[in-house]
Structures are given as C-alpha cells and as structure tokens.
C-alpha cells in the first residue's frame, strides 16, 4: 500500500505547491546552524515534493541534489529552484537511484522518510553520507490547538465517510507527541528540536490542503466528495468560514557515528506516522 500511495502526490503538483505550508524559518535556521552548512556543503534531499524544504536549503548557497519520484512534482520544484544554479532535481525512485561517487555532508528528508522501506533505508543513507555526515529528518505532526472545537467536531465527518477512522479519535497535544527514533540508536547521536506553527485557512484553502494528503486522495470518489462536502459545511456554518490548524514539526538530527558504516544493513523499525496522510 505504501508504494501505491507514494506516487499519488504527482496527480496534482500545482495544487500541492499552492496548498502545502512552508516549514518554519526557525527550523531551517536551526538546521543550518546545527550542521554548519555553507556554500561548499553537499546536500541530498529525498522526496522534495515541489521544494518546500529545497528552496530554503538552496537559499543557503549549498549544492543541493533533490531526488523526487513524481515527474510533475519535479517539474514544479525545478521551476521554484530556477534562481539557484547549485540546486537540481532528479526524477527517480530513491532506492534505485545511483549515488554519485562523492558522498554528501547532509541528507534531508522533510516529511518523507516514512515512504522509504524500513529494511533498507539506513543502508542507503550510510552509502550516501560521508563518514561524519548527518541525516536530518523533519517530521510533521497534526496536534491539538488552533480551532480545537472544529477538530473534535470534524471527526463525525471522517467516521461517516472514511471507514478506517477510529471512533472517538482526538488529536494529541504537543507534549504527547514525539517521533520514535529508536531506529537510529546504533547509528549515531540523535538530537531532536521542536518547532510548532499555527496556520489559519479559509474553507477553500483548507479543502485544497486536504486534497494534498494521500489518504484523502485515495478514498473512493463518492466518499471523498461526501467527506469534503461535510467539512465545507462545518467550517462555513459553525466556524465562520475559517479554521486554524496547529502543526508540530520535529527536526531530528542523526550524527553519523561508528555504527553507521557504508553498506551496513539496517534493522527494521522507525518513524511513527501521525501525519494525517502526508
């Protein structure tokens, strides 16, 4: 199922580019400072989408190579990066993409690492990084906050139209939310930094956002339209035509250690998905 959903974002790259939020500037600044990025740094990004993290990385002056599965997404990312000659986008399945001879200083996966096979992904990371390189993950959690009443009430819509919705589901608080990093214990020192942000959406822009989530796009058309119609009505009639959504972004830095050797296999495990269909 993961592989079938992984390519679904390419169906409407322009919508994805328009609707998906940027990452907090403080997160990008922290990444640059923690990894000591400069103009000579070589950065590899997996799953750039249309460049939500790629553009800020390119703005730092780094050499950025971004590997994107979807050709339409890659085309939009290239357009967004046209002012940065040191950044380029490859269209490929990352697991099969041949690594260049020169290793990278940093590998970034912004809300994308969960799409890689847990059995092999750290082997690819190890092969891509220099001996003292860093893996930087950004995980995005949907947490309680913002328009709290709306996110309680909207569960009725999901329970009606999406059969996979657990009954009585409620968003976790910031304090209850964390990415499981045990996968990286034997590979290097792990550090996690947290960056919340709240964004207010109109009815239209919130529906656009939902249409960029893989689990919403994968619903049967009738169920998807029923769900979105119910959400539109809820926002317009009970919340004045807008809602505020709270995100918690974690920046997880894995400093390559003695355990992260080139070609070494990885144990299974990894990131806990609480991302609402990213």
PDB file of C-alpha atoms in Angstrom:
ATOM      1  CA  UNK A   1       0.000   0.000   0.000  1.00  0.00           C
ATOM      2  CA  UNK A   2       2.843   2.390   0.800  1.00  0.00           C
ATOM      3  CA  UNK A   3       4.213   2.159  -2.742  1.00  0.00           C
ATOM      4  CA  UNK A   4       0.811   2.790  -4.345  1.00  0.00           C
ATOM      5  CA  UNK A   5       0.208   5.878  -2.191  1.00  0.00           C
ATOM      6  CA  UNK A   6       3.737   7.183  -2.565  1.00  0.00           C
ATOM      7  CA  UNK A   7       3.152   8.274  -6.160  1.00  0.00           C
ATOM      8  CA  UNK A   8      -0.300   9.754  -5.605  1.00  0.00           C
ATOM      9  CA  UNK A   9       1.021  13.274  -4.954  1.00  0.00           C
ATOM     10  CA  UNK A  10       2.034  13.623  -8.612  1.00  0.00           C
ATOM     11  CA  UNK A  11      -1.634  13.749  -9.651  1.00  0.00           C
ATOM     12  CA  UNK A  12      -1.859  17.496  -8.973  1.00  0.00           C
ATOM     13  CA  UNK A  13       1.550  19.036  -8.402  1.00  0.00           C
ATOM     14  CA  UNK A  14       0.290  22.609  -8.806  1.00  0.00           C
ATOM     15  CA  UNK A  15      -2.267  22.130  -6.036  1.00  0.00           C
ATOM     16  CA  UNK A  16       0.402  20.581  -3.816  1.00  0.00           C
ATOM     17  CA  UNK A  17       2.686  23.547  -4.431  1.00  0.00           C
ATOM     18  CA  UNK A  18      -0.066  26.039  -3.692  1.00  0.00           C
ATOM     19  CA  UNK A  19      -1.607  24.359  -0.648  1.00  0.00           C
ATOM     20  CA  UNK A  20       1.247  22.809   1.308  1.00  0.00           C
ATOM     21  CA  UNK A  21       2.692  25.057   4.034  1.00  0.00           C
ATOM     22  CA  UNK A  22       6.316  26.037   4.204  1.00  0.00           C
ATOM     23  CA  UNK A  23       8.445  24.887   7.114  1.00  0.00           C
ATOM     24  CA  UNK A  24       9.078  27.392   9.924  1.00  0.00           C
ATOM     25  CA  UNK A  25      12.072  29.645   9.148  1.00  0.00           C
ATOM     26  CA  UNK A  26      13.408  28.938  12.646  1.00  0.00           C
ATOM     27  CA  UNK A  27      13.649  25.234  11.748  1.00  0.00           C
ATOM     28  CA  UNK A  28      15.709  25.970   8.650  1.00  0.00           C
ATOM     29  CA  UNK A  29      17.972  28.327  10.606  1.00  0.00           C
ATOM     30  CA  UNK A  30      18.477  25.686  13.287  1.00  0.00           C
ATOM     31  CA  UNK A  31      19.362  23.065  10.684  1.00  0.00           C
ATOM     32  CA  UNK A  32      21.911  25.362   9.053  1.00  0.00           C
ATOM     33  CA  UNK A  33      23.467  26.231  12.410  1.00  0.00           C
ATOM     34  CA  UNK A  34      23.496  22.707  13.834  1.00  0.00           C
ATOM     35  CA  UNK A  35      25.067  21.156  10.739  1.00  0.00           C
ATOM     36  CA  UNK A  36      27.269  24.196   9.951  1.00  0.00           C
ATOM     37  CA  UNK A  37      26.122  24.435   6.347  1.00  0.00           C
ATOM     38  CA  UNK A  38      27.987  26.708   3.976  1.00  0.00           C
ATOM     39  CA  UNK A  39      28.419  27.238   0.240  1.00  0.00           C
ATOM     40  CA  UNK A  40      30.646  24.165  -0.081  1.00  0.00           C
ATOM     41  CA  UNK A  41      28.193  21.806   1.653  1.00  0.00           C
ATOM     42  CA  UNK A  42      26.764  18.960  -0.418  1.00  0.00           C
ATOM     43  CA  UNK A  43      23.128  18.224   0.476  1.00  0.00           C
ATOM     44  CA  UNK A  44      20.986  15.313  -0.694  1.00  0.00           C
ATOM     45  CA  UNK A  45      17.230  15.574  -0.245  1.00  0.00           C
ATOM     46  CA  UNK A  46      14.791  12.691  -0.594  1.00  0.00           C
ATOM     47  CA  UNK A  47      11.205  13.431  -1.584  1.00  0.00           C
ATOM     48  CA  UNK A  48      11.367  17.200  -2.076  1.00  0.00           C
ATOM     49  CA  UNK A  49       7.820  17.487  -3.387  1.00  0.00           C
ATOM     50  CA  UNK A  50       7.681  20.884  -5.060  1.00  0.00           C
ATOM     51  CA  UNK A  51      10.507  22.317  -2.964  1.00  0.00           C
ATOM     52  CA  UNK A  52       9.047  23.296   0.418  1.00  0.00           C
ATOM     53  CA  UNK A  53      12.383  22.476   2.065  1.00  0.00           C
ATOM     54  CA  UNK A  54      14.568  22.504  -1.045  1.00  0.00           C
ATOM     55  CA  UNK A  55      14.189  26.216  -1.707  1.00  0.00           C
ATOM     56  CA  UNK A  56      15.273  27.257   1.836  1.00  0.00           C
ATOM     57  CA  UNK A  57      18.252  24.895   1.555  1.00  0.00           C
ATOM     58  CA  UNK A  58      19.178  26.382  -1.810  1.00  0.00           C
ATOM     59  CA  UNK A  59      18.907  29.877  -0.340  1.00  0.00           C
ATOM     60  CA  UNK A  60      21.778  28.937   1.993  1.00  0.00           C
ATOM     61  CA  UNK A  61      24.003  28.590  -1.079  1.00  0.00           C
ATOM     62  CA  UNK A  62      24.568  24.837  -0.711  1.00  0.00           C
ATOM     63  CA  UNK A  63      24.939  22.343  -3.524  1.00  0.00           C
ATOM     64  CA  UNK A  64      21.555  20.584  -3.352  1.00  0.00           C
ATOM     65  CA  UNK A  65      20.534  17.399  -5.149  1.00  0.00           C
ATOM     66  CA  UNK A  66      16.876  16.501  -4.678  1.00  0.00           C
ATOM     67  CA  UNK A  67      15.503  13.102  -5.736  1.00  0.00           C
ATOM     68  CA  UNK A  68      11.773  13.133  -6.486  1.00  0.00           C
ATOM     69  CA  UNK A  69       9.660  10.192  -7.618  1.00  0.00           C
ATOM     70  CA  UNK A  70       6.967  12.196  -9.438  1.00  0.00           C
ATOM     71  CA  UNK A  71       7.850  13.920 -12.724  1.00  0.00           C
ATOM     72  CA  UNK A  72       5.140  16.566 -12.326  1.00  0.00           C
ATOM     73  CA  UNK A  73       6.283  17.381  -8.787  1.00  0.00           C
ATOM     74  CA  UNK A  74       9.873  17.546 -10.005  1.00  0.00           C
ATOM     75  CA  UNK A  75       8.912  19.948 -12.798  1.00  0.00           C
ATOM     76  CA  UNK A  76       7.338  22.370 -10.318  1.00  0.00           C
ATOM     77  CA  UNK A  77      10.320  22.021  -7.969  1.00  0.00           C
ATOM     78  CA  UNK A  78      12.674  22.895 -10.828  1.00  0.00           C
ATOM     79  CA  UNK A  79      10.597  25.966 -11.576  1.00  0.00           C
ATOM     80  CA  UNK A  80      10.770  27.046  -7.937  1.00  0.00           C
ATOM     81  CA  UNK A  81      14.545  26.497  -7.958  1.00  0.00           C
ATOM     82  CA  UNK A  82      15.307  28.252 -11.235  1.00  0.00           C
ATOM     83  CA  UNK A  83      17.137  31.069  -9.416  1.00  0.00           C
ATOM     84  CA  UNK A  84      19.526  28.614  -7.740  1.00  0.00           C
ATOM     85  CA  UNK A  85      22.045  27.094 -10.170  1.00  0.00           C
ATOM     86  CA  UNK A  86      23.558  24.940  -7.429  1.00  0.00           C
ATOM     87  CA  UNK A  87      20.291  23.059  -6.879  1.00  0.00           C
ATOM     88  CA  UNK A  88      18.976  20.399  -9.217  1.00  0.00           C
ATOM     89  CA  UNK A  89      16.212  17.796  -9.154  1.00  0.00           C
ATOM     90  CA  UNK A  90      16.496  14.180 -10.258  1.00  0.00           C
ATOM     91  CA  UNK A  91      13.415  12.135 -11.179  1.00  0.00           C
ATOM     92  CA  UNK A  92      13.919   8.642  -9.805  1.00  0.00           C
ATOM     93  CA  UNK A  93      12.850   6.082  -7.255  1.00  0.00           C
ATOM     94  CA  UNK A  94      15.303   6.866  -4.489  1.00  0.00           C
ATOM     95  CA  UNK A  95      16.036   3.244  -3.623  1.00  0.00           C
ATOM     96  CA  UNK A  96      17.187   2.631  -7.211  1.00  0.00           C
ATOM     97  CA  UNK A  97      18.881   5.978  -7.779  1.00  0.00           C
ATOM     98  CA  UNK A  98      22.644   5.521  -8.325  1.00  0.00           C
ATOM     99  CA  UNK A  99      24.607   7.502  -5.769  1.00  0.00           C
ATOM    100  CA  UNK A 100      27.347   9.791  -7.078  1.00  0.00           C
ATOM    101  CA  UNK A 101      30.941   8.960  -6.274  1.00  0.00           C
ATOM    102  CA  UNK A 102      31.402  11.927  -3.932  1.00  0.00           C
ATOM    103  CA  UNK A 103      29.452  11.487  -0.656  1.00  0.00           C
ATOM    104  CA  UNK A 104      27.160  14.095   0.850  1.00  0.00           C
ATOM    105  CA  UNK A 105      27.599  16.146   4.015  1.00  0.00           C
ATOM    106  CA  UNK A 106      23.894  16.097   4.802  1.00  0.00           C
ATOM    107  CA  UNK A 107      20.861  14.073   3.783  1.00  0.00           C
ATOM    108  CA  UNK A 108      17.449  15.654   4.361  1.00  0.00           C
ATOM    109  CA  UNK A 109      14.023  14.013   4.341  1.00  0.00           C
ATOM    110  CA  UNK A 110      11.257  16.506   5.147  1.00  0.00           C
ATOM    111  CA  UNK A 111       8.007  14.681   5.940  1.00  0.00           C
ATOM    112  CA  UNK A 112       9.083  11.922   3.560  1.00  0.00           C
ATOM    113  CA  UNK A 113      11.301   9.402   5.353  1.00  0.00           C
ATOM    114  CA  UNK A 114       8.332   7.159   6.188  1.00  0.00           C
ATOM    115  CA  UNK A 115       7.905   6.375   2.482  1.00  0.00           C
ATOM    116  CA  UNK A 116      11.225   4.517   2.377  1.00  0.00           C
ATOM    117  CA  UNK A 117      11.459   0.804   3.129  1.00  0.00           C
ATOM    118  CA  UNK A 118      12.459   0.436   6.815  1.00  0.00           C
ATOM    119  CA  UNK A 119      14.506  -2.662   5.984  1.00  0.00           C
ATOM    120  CA  UNK A 120      16.898  -0.863   3.639  1.00  0.00           C
ATOM    121  CA  UNK A 121      16.663   2.884   4.104  1.00  0.00           C
ATOM    122  CA  UNK A 122      19.518   3.334   6.565  1.00  0.00           C
ATOM    123  CA  UNK A 123      21.817   1.332   4.313  1.00  0.00           C
ATOM    124  CA  UNK A 124      21.127   3.867   1.549  1.00  0.00           C
ATOM    125  CA  UNK A 125      21.721   6.725   3.984  1.00  0.00           C
ATOM    126  CA  UNK A 126      25.021   5.203   5.078  1.00  0.00           C
ATOM    127  CA  UNK A 127      26.145   4.831   1.489  1.00  0.00           C
ATOM    128  CA  UNK A 128      25.174   8.431   0.679  1.00  0.00           C
ATOM    129  CA  UNK A 129      26.861  10.200   3.615  1.00  0.00           C
ATOM    130  CA  UNK A 130      30.474  10.988   4.283  1.00  0.00           C
ATOM    131  CA  UNK A 131      31.923   9.401   7.462  1.00  0.00           C
ATOM    132  CA  UNK A 132      30.971  12.385   9.662  1.00  0.00           C
ATOM    133  CA  UNK A 133      27.801  13.330   7.779  1.00  0.00           C
ATOM    134  CA  UNK A 134      24.343  13.980   9.199  1.00  0.00           C
ATOM    135  CA  UNK A 135      20.873  12.672   8.453  1.00  0.00           C
ATOM    136  CA  UNK A 136      18.231  15.358   9.057  1.00  0.00           C
ATOM    137  CA  UNK A 137      14.596  14.333   9.257  1.00  0.00           C
ATOM    138  CA  UNK A 138      11.660  16.670   9.555  1.00  0.00           C
ATOM    139  CA  UNK A 139       8.508  15.007  10.833  1.00  0.00           C
ATOM    140  CA  UNK A 140       5.196  16.841  10.799  1.00  0.00           C
ATOM    141  CA  UNK A 141       2.546  16.079  13.400  1.00  0.00           C
ATOM    142  CA  UNK A 142      -1.032  17.335  13.434  1.00  0.00           C
ATOM    143  CA  UNK A 143      -1.640  18.263  17.063  1.00  0.00           C
ATOM    144  CA  UNK A 144      -4.327  19.741  19.275  1.00  0.00           C
ATOM    145  CA  UNK A 145      -4.551  23.512  19.124  1.00  0.00           C
ATOM    146  CA  UNK A 146      -5.901  26.236  16.919  1.00  0.00           C
ATOM    147  CA  UNK A 147      -9.613  25.686  16.266  1.00  0.00           C
ATOM    148  CA  UNK A 148      -9.949  22.925  18.861  1.00  0.00           C
ATOM    149  CA  UNK A 149     -13.730  22.559  18.630  1.00  0.00           C
ATOM    150  CA  UNK A 150     -13.599  22.123  14.854  1.00  0.00           C
ATOM    151  CA  UNK A 151     -11.081  19.273  15.054  1.00  0.00           C
ATOM    152  CA  UNK A 152     -13.325  17.476  17.545  1.00  0.00           C
ATOM    153  CA  UNK A 153     -16.493  18.032  15.518  1.00  0.00           C
ATOM    154  CA  UNK A 154     -14.919  17.094  12.176  1.00  0.00           C
ATOM    155  CA  UNK A 155     -14.354  13.531  13.383  1.00  0.00           C
ATOM    156  CA  UNK A 156     -18.043  12.853  12.761  1.00  0.00           C
ATOM    157  CA  UNK A 157     -17.413  13.555   9.068  1.00  0.00           C
ATOM    158  CA  UNK A 158     -14.466  11.181   8.983  1.00  0.00           C
ATOM    159  CA  UNK A 159     -16.282   8.412  10.828  1.00  0.00           C
ATOM    160  CA  UNK A 160     -19.139   8.676   8.351  1.00  0.00           C
ATOM    161  CA  UNK A 161     -17.114   8.700   5.131  1.00  0.00           C
ATOM    162  CA  UNK A 162     -13.771   7.037   5.909  1.00  0.00           C
ATOM    163  CA  UNK A 163     -14.150   3.501   7.289  1.00  0.00           C
ATOM    164  CA  UNK A 164     -10.564   3.446   8.561  1.00  0.00           C
ATOM    165  CA  UNK A 165     -11.209   6.246  11.067  1.00  0.00           C
ATOM    166  CA  UNK A 166     -11.015   5.004  14.678  1.00  0.00           C
ATOM    167  CA  UNK A 167     -14.104   6.024  16.649  1.00  0.00           C
ATOM    168  CA  UNK A 168     -13.613   8.924  19.009  1.00  0.00           C
ATOM    169  CA  UNK A 169     -10.223   9.858  17.551  1.00  0.00           C
ATOM    170  CA  UNK A 170      -8.737  13.007  19.065  1.00  0.00           C
ATOM    171  CA  UNK A 171      -5.560  14.928  18.281  1.00  0.00           C
ATOM    172  CA  UNK A 172      -2.664  14.585  20.710  1.00  0.00           C
ATOM    173  CA  UNK A 173      -1.124  17.573  22.452  1.00  0.00           C
ATOM    174  CA  UNK A 174       2.425  18.753  21.771  1.00  0.00           C
ATOM    175  CA  UNK A 175       3.580  17.075  24.954  1.00  0.00           C
ATOM    176  CA  UNK A 176       2.033  13.746  23.976  1.00  0.00           C
ATOM    177  CA  UNK A 177       3.633  13.761  20.531  1.00  0.00           C
ATOM    178  CA  UNK A 178       7.104  12.571  19.594  1.00  0.00           C
ATOM    179  CA  UNK A 179       8.756  10.632  16.785  1.00  0.00           C
ATOM    180  CA  UNK A 180      10.102   7.208  17.652  1.00  0.00           C
ATOM    181  CA  UNK A 181      13.856   7.490  16.994  1.00  0.00           C
ATOM    182  CA  UNK A 182      14.946   4.070  18.289  1.00  0.00           C
ATOM    183  CA  UNK A 183      15.743   3.031  14.731  1.00  0.00           C
ATOM    184  CA  UNK A 184      18.779   5.313  14.841  1.00  0.00           C
ATOM    185  CA  UNK A 185      20.196   4.300  18.222  1.00  0.00           C
ATOM    186  CA  UNK A 186      23.025   2.181  16.871  1.00  0.00           C
ATOM    187  CA  UNK A 187      23.927   4.532  14.034  1.00  0.00           C
ATOM    188  CA  UNK A 188      24.808   7.780  15.719  1.00  0.00           C
ATOM    189  CA  UNK A 189      23.917  10.508  18.171  1.00  0.00           C
ATOM    190  CA  UNK A 190      20.312  11.679  17.866  1.00  0.00           C
ATOM    191  CA  UNK A 191      19.097  15.173  18.680  1.00  0.00           C
ATOM    192  CA  UNK A 192      15.518  16.412  18.325  1.00  0.00           C
ATOM    193  CA  UNK A 193      14.326  20.013  18.123  1.00  0.00           C
ATOM    194  CA  UNK A 194      10.658  21.048  18.026  1.00  0.00           C
ATOM    195  CA  UNK A 195       9.000  23.857  16.071  1.00  0.00           C
ATOM    196  CA  UNK A 196       5.240  24.475  16.358  1.00  0.00           C
ATOM    197  CA  UNK A 197       3.280  26.660  13.976  1.00  0.00           C
ATOM    198  CA  UNK A 198      -0.380  27.540  13.531  1.00  0.00           C
ATOM    199  CA  UNK A 199      -1.891  28.440  10.169  1.00  0.00           C
ATOM    200  CA  UNK A 200      -5.367  29.832   9.500  1.00  0.00           C
ATOM    201  CA  UNK A 201      -7.209  28.507   6.443  1.00  0.00           C
ATOM    202  CA  UNK A 202     -10.358  29.632   4.695  1.00  0.00           C
ATOM    203  CA  UNK A 203     -12.826  26.910   3.773  1.00  0.00           C
ATOM    204  CA  UNK A 204     -11.400  26.753   0.261  1.00  0.00           C
ATOM    205  CA  UNK A 205      -7.732  26.679   1.245  1.00  0.00           C
ATOM    206  CA  UNK A 206      -8.377  24.040   3.908  1.00  0.00           C
ATOM    207  CA  UNK A 207     -10.126  21.785   1.390  1.00  0.00           C
ATOM    208  CA  UNK A 208      -7.211  22.338  -1.002  1.00  0.00           C
ATOM    209  CA  UNK A 209      -4.842  21.273   1.765  1.00  0.00           C
ATOM    210  CA  UNK A 210      -6.809  18.084   2.437  1.00  0.00           C
ATOM    211  CA  UNK A 211      -6.630  17.228  -1.259  1.00  0.00           C
ATOM    212  CA  UNK A 212      -2.838  17.048  -0.973  1.00  0.00           C
ATOM    213  CA  UNK A 213      -2.983  14.280   1.642  1.00  0.00           C
ATOM    214  CA  UNK A 214      -2.504  10.786   0.268  1.00  0.00           C
ATOM    215  CA  UNK A 215      -5.169   9.177   2.447  1.00  0.00           C
ATOM    216  CA  UNK A 216      -7.791  11.705   1.317  1.00  0.00           C
ATOM    217  CA  UNK A 217      -6.882  11.323  -2.342  1.00  0.00           C
ATOM    218  CA  UNK A 218      -7.014   7.540  -2.034  1.00  0.00           C
ATOM    219  CA  UNK A 219     -10.654   7.480  -0.879  1.00  0.00           C
ATOM    220  CA  UNK A 220     -13.285   6.345  -3.351  1.00  0.00           C
ATOM    221  CA  UNK A 221     -14.578   9.426  -5.228  1.00  0.00           C
ATOM    222  CA  UNK A 222     -18.052   9.340  -3.667  1.00  0.00           C
ATOM    223  CA  UNK A 223     -16.626   9.000  -0.152  1.00  0.00           C
ATOM    224  CA  UNK A 224     -14.081  11.749  -0.773  1.00  0.00           C
ATOM    225  CA  UNK A 225     -16.708  14.181  -2.051  1.00  0.00           C
ATOM    226  CA  UNK A 226     -19.052  13.334   0.823  1.00  0.00           C
ATOM    227  CA  UNK A 227     -16.256  13.931   3.332  1.00  0.00           C
ATOM    228  CA  UNK A 228     -15.171  17.229   1.787  1.00  0.00           C
ATOM    229  CA  UNK A 229     -18.758  18.483   1.459  1.00  0.00           C
ATOM    230  CA  UNK A 230     -19.331  17.743   5.136  1.00  0.00           C
ATOM    231  CA  UNK A 231     -16.149  19.580   6.129  1.00  0.00           C
ATOM    232  CA  UNK A 232     -17.053  22.582   3.964  1.00  0.00           C
ATOM    233  CA  UNK A 233     -20.464  22.822   5.576  1.00  0.00           C
ATOM    234  CA  UNK A 234     -18.988  22.514   9.068  1.00  0.00           C
ATOM    235  CA  UNK A 235     -16.464  25.304   8.507  1.00  0.00           C
ATOM    236  CA  UNK A 236     -18.943  27.623   6.801  1.00  0.00           C
ATOM    237  CA  UNK A 237     -21.881  27.141   9.167  1.00  0.00           C
ATOM    238  CA  UNK A 238     -20.207  26.691  12.548  1.00  0.00           C
ATOM    239  CA  UNK A 239     -16.766  28.291  12.270  1.00  0.00           C
ATOM    240  CA  UNK A 240     -17.305  31.468  10.291  1.00  0.00           C
ATOM    241  CA  UNK A 241     -15.572  30.284   7.127  1.00  0.00           C
ATOM    242  CA  UNK A 242     -12.089  29.685   8.535  1.00  0.00           C
ATOM    243  CA  UNK A 243     -10.178  27.372  10.858  1.00  0.00           C
ATOM    244  CA  UNK A 244      -6.731  27.419  12.423  1.00  0.00           C
ATOM    245  CA  UNK A 245      -4.610  24.286  12.332  1.00  0.00           C
ATOM    246  CA  UNK A 246      -1.662  23.559  14.618  1.00  0.00           C
ATOM    247  CA  UNK A 247       1.392  21.677  13.395  1.00  0.00           C
ATOM    248  CA  UNK A 248       4.351  20.378  15.365  1.00  0.00           C
ATOM    249  CA  UNK A 249       7.486  19.935  13.270  1.00  0.00           C
ATOM    250  CA  UNK A 250      10.360  17.934  14.704  1.00  0.00           C
ATOM    251  CA  UNK A 251      13.870  18.368  13.338  1.00  0.00           C
ATOM    252  CA  UNK A 252      15.682  15.119  14.077  1.00  0.00           C
ATOM    253  CA  UNK A 253      19.431  15.159  13.532  1.00  0.00           C
ATOM    254  CA  UNK A 254      21.291  11.859  13.385  1.00  0.00           C
ATOM    255  CA  UNK A 255      25.048  12.490  13.523  1.00  0.00           C
ATOM    256  CA  UNK A 256      26.720   9.617  11.798  1.00  0.00           C
ATOM    257  CA  UNK A 257      28.671   7.531  14.271  1.00  0.00           C
ATOM    258  CA  UNK A 258      30.805   4.416  14.240  1.00  0.00           C
ATOM    259  CA  UNK A 259      27.739   2.220  13.752  1.00  0.00           C
ATOM    260  CA  UNK A 260      26.678   3.940  10.528  1.00  0.00           C
ATOM    261  CA  UNK A 261      29.114   2.313   8.124  1.00  0.00           C
ATOM    262  CA  UNK A 262      28.823   2.243   4.382  1.00  0.00           C
ATOM    263  CA  UNK A 263      26.911  -0.793   3.251  1.00  0.00           C
ATOM    264  CA  UNK A 264      25.842  -1.856   6.726  1.00  0.00           C
ATOM    265  CA  UNK A 265      22.322  -3.233   6.925  1.00  0.00           C
ATOM    266  CA  UNK A 266      19.573  -1.714   8.995  1.00  0.00           C
ATOM    267  CA  UNK A 267      17.215  -3.232  11.466  1.00  0.00           C
ATOM    268  CA  UNK A 268      13.555  -2.611  10.879  1.00  0.00           C
ATOM    269  CA  UNK A 269      11.605  -0.030  12.792  1.00  0.00           C
ATOM    270  CA  UNK A 270      11.288   3.693  12.547  1.00  0.00           C
ATOM    271  CA  UNK A 271       9.133   6.692  12.390  1.00  0.00           C
ATOM    272  CA  UNK A 272       5.705   6.695  13.953  1.00  0.00           C
ATOM    273  CA  UNK A 273       3.222   8.056  11.410  1.00  0.00           C
ATOM    274  CA  UNK A 274       0.897  10.643  12.868  1.00  0.00           C
ATOM    275  CA  UNK A 275       0.956  12.865   9.822  1.00  0.00           C
ATOM    276  CA  UNK A 276      -2.581  12.651   8.529  1.00  0.00           C
ATOM    277  CA  UNK A 277      -1.638  11.347   5.118  1.00  0.00           C
ATOM    278  CA  UNK A 278       1.477  13.186   4.105  1.00  0.00           C
TER     279      UNK A 278
END
